[in-house]
Structure formats: C-alpha cells, structure tokens
GROMACS .gro file of N, CA and C in nm:
model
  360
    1UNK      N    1   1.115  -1.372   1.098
    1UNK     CA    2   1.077  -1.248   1.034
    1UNK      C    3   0.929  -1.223   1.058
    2UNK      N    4   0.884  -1.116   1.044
    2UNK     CA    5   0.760  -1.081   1.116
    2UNK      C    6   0.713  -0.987   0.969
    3UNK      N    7   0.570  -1.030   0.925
    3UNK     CA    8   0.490  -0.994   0.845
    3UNK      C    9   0.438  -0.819   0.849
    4UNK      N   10   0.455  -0.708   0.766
    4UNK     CA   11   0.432  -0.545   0.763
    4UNK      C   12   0.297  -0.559   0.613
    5UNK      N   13   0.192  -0.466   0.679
    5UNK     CA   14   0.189  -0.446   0.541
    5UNK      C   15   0.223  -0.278   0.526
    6UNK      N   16   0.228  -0.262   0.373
    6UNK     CA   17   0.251  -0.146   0.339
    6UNK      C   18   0.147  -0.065   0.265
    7UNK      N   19   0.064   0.008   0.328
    7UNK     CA   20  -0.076   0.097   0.291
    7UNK      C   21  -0.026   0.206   0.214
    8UNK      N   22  -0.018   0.235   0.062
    8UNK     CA   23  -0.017   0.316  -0.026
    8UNK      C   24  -0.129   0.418  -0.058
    9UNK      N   25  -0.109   0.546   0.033
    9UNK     CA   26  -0.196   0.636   0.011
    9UNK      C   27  -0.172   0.731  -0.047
   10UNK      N   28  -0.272   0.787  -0.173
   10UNK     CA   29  -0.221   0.879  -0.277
   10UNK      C   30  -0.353   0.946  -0.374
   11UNK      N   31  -0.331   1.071  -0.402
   11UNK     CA   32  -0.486   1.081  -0.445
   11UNK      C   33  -0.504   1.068  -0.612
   12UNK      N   34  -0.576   0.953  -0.634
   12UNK     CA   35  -0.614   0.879  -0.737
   12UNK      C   36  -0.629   0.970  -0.851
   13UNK      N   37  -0.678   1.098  -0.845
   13UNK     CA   38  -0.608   1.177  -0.974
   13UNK      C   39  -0.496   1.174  -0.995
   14UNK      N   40  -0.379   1.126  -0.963
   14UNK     CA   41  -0.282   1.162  -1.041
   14UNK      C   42  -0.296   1.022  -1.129
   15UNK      N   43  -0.314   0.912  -1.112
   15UNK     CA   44  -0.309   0.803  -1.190
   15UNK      C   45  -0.454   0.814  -1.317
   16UNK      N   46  -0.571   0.893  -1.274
   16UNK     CA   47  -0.665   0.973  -1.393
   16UNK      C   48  -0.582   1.019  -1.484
   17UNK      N   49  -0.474   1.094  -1.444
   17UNK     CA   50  -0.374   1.160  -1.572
   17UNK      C   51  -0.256   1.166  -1.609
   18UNK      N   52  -0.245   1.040  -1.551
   18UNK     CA   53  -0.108   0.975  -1.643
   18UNK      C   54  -0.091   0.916  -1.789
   19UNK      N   55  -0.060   1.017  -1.850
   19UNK     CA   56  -0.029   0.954  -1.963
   19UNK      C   57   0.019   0.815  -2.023
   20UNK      N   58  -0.016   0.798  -2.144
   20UNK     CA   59   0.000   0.609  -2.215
   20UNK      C   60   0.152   0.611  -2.150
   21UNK      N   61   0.263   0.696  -2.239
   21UNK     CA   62   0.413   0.704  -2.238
   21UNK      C   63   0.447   0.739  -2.101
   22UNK      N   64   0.380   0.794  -2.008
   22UNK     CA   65   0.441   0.779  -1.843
   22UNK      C   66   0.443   0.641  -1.772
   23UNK      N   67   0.356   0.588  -1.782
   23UNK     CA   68   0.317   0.490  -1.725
   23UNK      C   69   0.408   0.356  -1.731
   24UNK      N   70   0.470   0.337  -1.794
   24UNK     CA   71   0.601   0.243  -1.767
   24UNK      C   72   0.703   0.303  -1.669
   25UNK      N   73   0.701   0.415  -1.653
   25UNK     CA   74   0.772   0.485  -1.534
   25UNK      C   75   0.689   0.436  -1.388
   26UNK      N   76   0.584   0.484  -1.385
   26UNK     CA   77   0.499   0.439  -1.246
   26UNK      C   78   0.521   0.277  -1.200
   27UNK      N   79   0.531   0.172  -1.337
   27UNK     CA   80   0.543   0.046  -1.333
   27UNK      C   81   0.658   0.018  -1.276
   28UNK      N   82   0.738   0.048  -1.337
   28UNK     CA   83   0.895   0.074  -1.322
   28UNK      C   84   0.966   0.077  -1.177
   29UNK      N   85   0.873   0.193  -1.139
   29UNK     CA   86   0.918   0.258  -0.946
   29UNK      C   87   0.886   0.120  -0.929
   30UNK      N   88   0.792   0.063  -0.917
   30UNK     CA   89   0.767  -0.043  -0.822
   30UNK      C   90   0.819  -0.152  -0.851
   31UNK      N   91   0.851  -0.197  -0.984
   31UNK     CA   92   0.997  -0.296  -0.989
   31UNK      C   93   1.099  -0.285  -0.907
   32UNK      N   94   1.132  -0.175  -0.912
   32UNK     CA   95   1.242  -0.123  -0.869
   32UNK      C   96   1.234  -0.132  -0.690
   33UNK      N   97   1.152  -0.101  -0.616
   33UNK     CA   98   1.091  -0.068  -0.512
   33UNK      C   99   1.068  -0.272  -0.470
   34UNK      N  100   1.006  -0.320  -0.535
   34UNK     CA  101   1.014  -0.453  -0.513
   34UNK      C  102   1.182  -0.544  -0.487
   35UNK      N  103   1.253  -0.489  -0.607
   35UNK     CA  104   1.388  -0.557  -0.615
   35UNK      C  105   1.460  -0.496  -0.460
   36UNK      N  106   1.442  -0.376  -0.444
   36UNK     CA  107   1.513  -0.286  -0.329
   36UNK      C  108   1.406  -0.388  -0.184
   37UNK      N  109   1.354  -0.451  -0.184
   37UNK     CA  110   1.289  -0.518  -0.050
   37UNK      C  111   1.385  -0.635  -0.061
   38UNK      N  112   1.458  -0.719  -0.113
   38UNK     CA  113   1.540  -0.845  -0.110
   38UNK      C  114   1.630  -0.788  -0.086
   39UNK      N  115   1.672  -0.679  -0.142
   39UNK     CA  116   1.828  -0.622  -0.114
   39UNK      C  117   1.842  -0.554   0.001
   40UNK      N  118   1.727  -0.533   0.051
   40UNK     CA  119   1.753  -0.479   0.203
   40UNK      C  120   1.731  -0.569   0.270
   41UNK      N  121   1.718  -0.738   0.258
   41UNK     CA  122   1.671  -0.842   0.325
   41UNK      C  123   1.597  -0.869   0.375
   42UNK      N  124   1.475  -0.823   0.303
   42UNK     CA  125   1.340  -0.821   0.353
   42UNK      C  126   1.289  -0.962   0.224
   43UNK      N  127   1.162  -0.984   0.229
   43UNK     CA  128   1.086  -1.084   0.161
   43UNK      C  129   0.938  -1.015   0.119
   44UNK      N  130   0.899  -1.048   0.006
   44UNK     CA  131   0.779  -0.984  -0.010
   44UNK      C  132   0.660  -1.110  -0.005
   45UNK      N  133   0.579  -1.116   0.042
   45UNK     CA  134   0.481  -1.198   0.075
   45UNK      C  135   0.327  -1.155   0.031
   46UNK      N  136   0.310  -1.056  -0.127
   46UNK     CA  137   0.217  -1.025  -0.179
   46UNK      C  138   0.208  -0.868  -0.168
   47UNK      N  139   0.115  -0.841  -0.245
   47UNK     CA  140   0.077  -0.696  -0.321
   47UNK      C  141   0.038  -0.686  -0.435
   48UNK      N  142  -0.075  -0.593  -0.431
   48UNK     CA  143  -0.168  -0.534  -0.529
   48UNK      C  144  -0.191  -0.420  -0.546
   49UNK      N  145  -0.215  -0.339  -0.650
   49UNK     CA  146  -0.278  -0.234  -0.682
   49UNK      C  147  -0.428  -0.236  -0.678
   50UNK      N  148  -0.482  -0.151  -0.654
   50UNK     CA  149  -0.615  -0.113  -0.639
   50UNK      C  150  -0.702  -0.044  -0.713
   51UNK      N  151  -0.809  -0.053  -0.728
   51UNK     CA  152  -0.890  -0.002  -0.867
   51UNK      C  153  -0.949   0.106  -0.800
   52UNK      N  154  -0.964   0.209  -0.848
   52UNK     CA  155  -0.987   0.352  -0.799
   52UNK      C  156  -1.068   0.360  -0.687
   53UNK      N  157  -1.108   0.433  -0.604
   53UNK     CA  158  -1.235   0.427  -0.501
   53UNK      C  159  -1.338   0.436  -0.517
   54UNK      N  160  -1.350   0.516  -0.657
   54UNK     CA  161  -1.548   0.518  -0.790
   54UNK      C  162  -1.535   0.371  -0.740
   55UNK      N  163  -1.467   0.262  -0.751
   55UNK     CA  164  -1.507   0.147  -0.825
   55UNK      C  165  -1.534   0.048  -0.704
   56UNK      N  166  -1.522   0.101  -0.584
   56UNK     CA  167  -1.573   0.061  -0.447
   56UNK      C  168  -1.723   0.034  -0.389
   57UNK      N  169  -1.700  -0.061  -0.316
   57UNK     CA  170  -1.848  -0.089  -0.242
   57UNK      C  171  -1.855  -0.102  -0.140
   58UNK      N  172  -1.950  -0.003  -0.034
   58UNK     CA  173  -1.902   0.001   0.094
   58UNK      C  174  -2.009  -0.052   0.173
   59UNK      N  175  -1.996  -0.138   0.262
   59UNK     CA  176  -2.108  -0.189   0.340
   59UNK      C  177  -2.111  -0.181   0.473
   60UNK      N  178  -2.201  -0.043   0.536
   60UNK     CA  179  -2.211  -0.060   0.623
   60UNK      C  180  -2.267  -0.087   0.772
   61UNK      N  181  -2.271  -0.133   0.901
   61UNK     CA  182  -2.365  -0.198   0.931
   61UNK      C  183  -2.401  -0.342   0.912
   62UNK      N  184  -2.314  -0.364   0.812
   62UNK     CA  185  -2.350  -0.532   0.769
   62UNK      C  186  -2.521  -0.545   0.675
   63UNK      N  187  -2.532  -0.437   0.663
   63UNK     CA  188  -2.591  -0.472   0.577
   63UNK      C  189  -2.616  -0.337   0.473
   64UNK      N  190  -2.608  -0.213   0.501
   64UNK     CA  191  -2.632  -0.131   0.410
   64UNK      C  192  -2.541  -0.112   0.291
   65UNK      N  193  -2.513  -0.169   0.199
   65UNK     CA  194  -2.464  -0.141   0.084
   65UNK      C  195  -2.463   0.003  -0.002
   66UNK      N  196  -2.347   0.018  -0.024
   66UNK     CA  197  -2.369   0.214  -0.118
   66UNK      C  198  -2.254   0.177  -0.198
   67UNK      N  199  -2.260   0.230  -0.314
   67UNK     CA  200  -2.109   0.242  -0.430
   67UNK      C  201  -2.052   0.337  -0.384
   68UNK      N  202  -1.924   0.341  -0.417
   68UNK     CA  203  -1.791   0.431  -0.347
   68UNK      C  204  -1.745   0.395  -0.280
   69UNK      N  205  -1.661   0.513  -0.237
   69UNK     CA  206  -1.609   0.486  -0.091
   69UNK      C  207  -1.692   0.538   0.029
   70UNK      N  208  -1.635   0.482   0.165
   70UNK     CA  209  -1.707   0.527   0.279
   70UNK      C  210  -1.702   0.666   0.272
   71UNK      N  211  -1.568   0.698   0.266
   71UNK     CA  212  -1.567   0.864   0.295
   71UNK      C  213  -1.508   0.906   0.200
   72UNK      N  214  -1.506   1.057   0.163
   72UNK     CA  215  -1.484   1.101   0.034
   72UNK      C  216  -1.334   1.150   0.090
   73UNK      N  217  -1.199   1.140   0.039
   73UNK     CA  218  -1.076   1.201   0.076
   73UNK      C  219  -1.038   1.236  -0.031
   74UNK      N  220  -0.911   1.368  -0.027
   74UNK     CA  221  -0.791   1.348  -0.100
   74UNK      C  222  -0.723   1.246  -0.119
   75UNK      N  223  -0.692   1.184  -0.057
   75UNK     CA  224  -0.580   1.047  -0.063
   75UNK      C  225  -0.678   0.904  -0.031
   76UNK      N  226  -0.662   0.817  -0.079
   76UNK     CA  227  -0.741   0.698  -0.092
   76UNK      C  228  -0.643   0.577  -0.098
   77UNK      N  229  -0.640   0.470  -0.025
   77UNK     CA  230  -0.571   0.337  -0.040
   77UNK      C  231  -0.589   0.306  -0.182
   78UNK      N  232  -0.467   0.293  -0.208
   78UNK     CA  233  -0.417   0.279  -0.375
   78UNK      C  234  -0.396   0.136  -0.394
   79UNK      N  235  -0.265   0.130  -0.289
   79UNK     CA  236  -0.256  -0.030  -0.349
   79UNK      C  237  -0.170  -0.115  -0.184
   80UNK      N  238  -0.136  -0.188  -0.198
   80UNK     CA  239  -0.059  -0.269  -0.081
   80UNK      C  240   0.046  -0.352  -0.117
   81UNK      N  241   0.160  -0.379  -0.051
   81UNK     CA  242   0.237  -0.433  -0.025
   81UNK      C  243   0.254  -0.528   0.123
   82UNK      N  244   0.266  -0.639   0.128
   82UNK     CA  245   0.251  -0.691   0.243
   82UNK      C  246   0.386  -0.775   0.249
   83UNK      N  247   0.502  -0.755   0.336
   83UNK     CA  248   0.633  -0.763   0.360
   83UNK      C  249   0.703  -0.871   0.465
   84UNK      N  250   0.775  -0.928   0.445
   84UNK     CA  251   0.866  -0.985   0.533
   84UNK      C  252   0.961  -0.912   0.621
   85UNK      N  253   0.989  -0.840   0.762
   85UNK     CA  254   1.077  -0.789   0.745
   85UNK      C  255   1.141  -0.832   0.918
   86UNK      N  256   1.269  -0.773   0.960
   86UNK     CA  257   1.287  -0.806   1.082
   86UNK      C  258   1.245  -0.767   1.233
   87UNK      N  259   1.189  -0.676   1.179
   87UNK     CA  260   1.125  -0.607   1.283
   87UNK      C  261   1.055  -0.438   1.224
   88UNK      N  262   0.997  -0.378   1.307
   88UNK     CA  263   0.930  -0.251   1.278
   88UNK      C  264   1.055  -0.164   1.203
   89UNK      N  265   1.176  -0.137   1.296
   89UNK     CA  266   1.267  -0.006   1.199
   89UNK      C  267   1.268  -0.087   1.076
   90UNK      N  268   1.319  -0.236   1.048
   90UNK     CA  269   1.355  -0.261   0.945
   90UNK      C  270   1.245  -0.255   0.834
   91UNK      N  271   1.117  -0.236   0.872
   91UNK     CA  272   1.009  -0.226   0.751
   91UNK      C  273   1.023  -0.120   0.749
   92UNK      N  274   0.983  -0.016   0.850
   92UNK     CA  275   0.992   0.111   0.805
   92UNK      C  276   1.086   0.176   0.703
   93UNK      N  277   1.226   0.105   0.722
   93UNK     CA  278   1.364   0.100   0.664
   93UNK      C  279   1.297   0.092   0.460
   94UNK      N  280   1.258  -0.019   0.443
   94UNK     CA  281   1.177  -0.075   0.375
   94UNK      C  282   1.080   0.067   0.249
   95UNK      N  283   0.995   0.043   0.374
   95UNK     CA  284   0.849   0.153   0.322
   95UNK      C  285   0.883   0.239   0.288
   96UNK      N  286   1.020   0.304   0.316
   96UNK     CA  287   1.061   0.448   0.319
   96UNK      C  288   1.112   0.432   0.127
   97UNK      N  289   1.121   0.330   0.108
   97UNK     CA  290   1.146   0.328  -0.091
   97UNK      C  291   1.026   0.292  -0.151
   98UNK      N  292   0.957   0.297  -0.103
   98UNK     CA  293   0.777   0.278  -0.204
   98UNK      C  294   0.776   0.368  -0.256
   99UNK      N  295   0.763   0.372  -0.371
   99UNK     CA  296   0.751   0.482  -0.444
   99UNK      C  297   0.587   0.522  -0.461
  100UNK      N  298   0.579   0.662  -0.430
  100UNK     CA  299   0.410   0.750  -0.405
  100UNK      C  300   0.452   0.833  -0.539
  101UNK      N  301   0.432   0.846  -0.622
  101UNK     CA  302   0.449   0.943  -0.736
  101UNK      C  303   0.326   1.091  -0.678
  102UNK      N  304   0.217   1.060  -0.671
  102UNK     CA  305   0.119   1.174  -0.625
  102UNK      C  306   0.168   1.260  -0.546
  103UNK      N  307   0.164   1.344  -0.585
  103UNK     CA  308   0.200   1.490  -0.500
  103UNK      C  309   0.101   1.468  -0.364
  104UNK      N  310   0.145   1.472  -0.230
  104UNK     CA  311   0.128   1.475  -0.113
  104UNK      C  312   0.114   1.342  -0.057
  105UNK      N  313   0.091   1.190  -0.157
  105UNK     CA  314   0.101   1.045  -0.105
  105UNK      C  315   0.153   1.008   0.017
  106UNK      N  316   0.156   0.898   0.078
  106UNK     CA  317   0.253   0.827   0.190
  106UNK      C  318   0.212   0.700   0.170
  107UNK      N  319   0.292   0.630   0.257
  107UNK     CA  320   0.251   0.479   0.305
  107UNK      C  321   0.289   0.454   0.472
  108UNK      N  322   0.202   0.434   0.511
  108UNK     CA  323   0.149   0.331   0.632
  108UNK      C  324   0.219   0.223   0.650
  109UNK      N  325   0.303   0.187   0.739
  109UNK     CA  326   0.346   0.078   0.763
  109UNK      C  327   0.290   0.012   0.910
  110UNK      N  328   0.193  -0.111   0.896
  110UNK     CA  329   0.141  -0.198   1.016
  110UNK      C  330   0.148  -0.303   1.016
  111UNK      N  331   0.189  -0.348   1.161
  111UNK     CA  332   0.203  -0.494   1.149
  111UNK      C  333   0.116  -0.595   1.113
  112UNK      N  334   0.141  -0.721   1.044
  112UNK     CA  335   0.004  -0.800   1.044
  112UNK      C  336  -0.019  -0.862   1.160
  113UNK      N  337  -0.141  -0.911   1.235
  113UNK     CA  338  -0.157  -0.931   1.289
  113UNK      C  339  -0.159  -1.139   1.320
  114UNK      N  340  -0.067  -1.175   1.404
  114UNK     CA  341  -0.098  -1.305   1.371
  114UNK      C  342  -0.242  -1.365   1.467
  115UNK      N  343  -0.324  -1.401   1.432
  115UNK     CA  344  -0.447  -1.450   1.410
  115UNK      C  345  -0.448  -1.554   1.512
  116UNK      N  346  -0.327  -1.596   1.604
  116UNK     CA  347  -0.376  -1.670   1.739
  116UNK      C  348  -0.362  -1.623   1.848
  117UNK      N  349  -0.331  -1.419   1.814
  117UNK     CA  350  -0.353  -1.369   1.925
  117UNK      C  351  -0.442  -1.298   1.916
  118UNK      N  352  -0.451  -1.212   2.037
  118UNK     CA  353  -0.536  -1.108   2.045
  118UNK      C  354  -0.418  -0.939   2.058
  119UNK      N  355  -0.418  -0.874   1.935
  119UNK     CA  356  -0.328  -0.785   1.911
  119UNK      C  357  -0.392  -0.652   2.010
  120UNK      N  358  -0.485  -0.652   2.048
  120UNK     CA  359  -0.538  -0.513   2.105
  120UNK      C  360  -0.552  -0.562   2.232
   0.00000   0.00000   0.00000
C-alpha cells in the first residue's frame, strides 16, 4: 500500500462561526469519514486539524520570520489526513468522502513521498 496525504482546504470562516450545538456535527463528518477509509480498505496512518492561519508563522528565506500566513487566501490548509491506500484512484476513491463543510472547500490528494528517492 502506498502512503496519500489528504490536504483539507476550506476558508477558515466558516469554522469562526460555527456554533457550540453545530460542532459535534463537523466532529462527527470526520468520524464518519475516518470509519469510511477502513471500509473502503484503505488504512489511516495520521491526521490533524489545524489552528487557523492568524495563528501561523511564516519563515521566509530561512530566516525572515512574520506572523500569519505567507499569503493571504480564501481557502487555507485546515487540516490533513495522511492515508494508506492502493494506489492513486483508490485514494482519490477515498478523498472524495472528506468531508469540507465550507462553502467552496476541497481536498488535495498527493502522494507521500518515500524519502530514498528522488520524486522530481
């Protein structure tokens, strides 16, 4: 099986205004979205949510430091999923149940790269 991750892009206002009582719903999708990766015979091999892009530090150059993000977007890497799966359709297969609640979201599906080659 060959390692995907899954790049959750979505613009971080909608999670600004989610209500206390919604928010077991948002939790929820991704239970759900997690259980649906074994049942499609995939493996999950980690994932996180991400703390807004205010709460970012960007360094660039290697040495210039600034708070935020690099660039200012609508949609901002939210959170990740990083997958077991059999190949590219079958992640894609996969990615296609991540749940994006944000009006206009997606996710990115790329391979990981294994680290005793040279991928480019």
């Amino acid at each position: 099986m060959a390692r995907y991750a899954i790049l959750i892009y979505e613009d971080p206002a909608f999670y600004a205004s989610v209500s206390p009582e919604a928010w077991p719903a948002v939790v929820g999708a991704h239970s759900t979205f997690v259980e649906q990766v074994f049942a499609l015979g995939g493996s999950l091999a980690g994932g996180e949510a991400l703390a807004p892009p205010t709460a970012a530090t960007t360094i660039k150059g290697g040495s210039t430091v600034t708070d935020g993000p690099f660039l200012e977007t609508r949609e901002a890497l939210n959170g990740i999923y990083v997958i077991e799966a059999r190949d590219l359709d079958h992640a894609v297969e996969i990615a296609k149940r991540c749940p994006v609640p944000a009006a206009g979201g997606g996710v990115e599906v790329r391979p990981v790269v294994d680290p005793t080659t040279n991928p480019f």
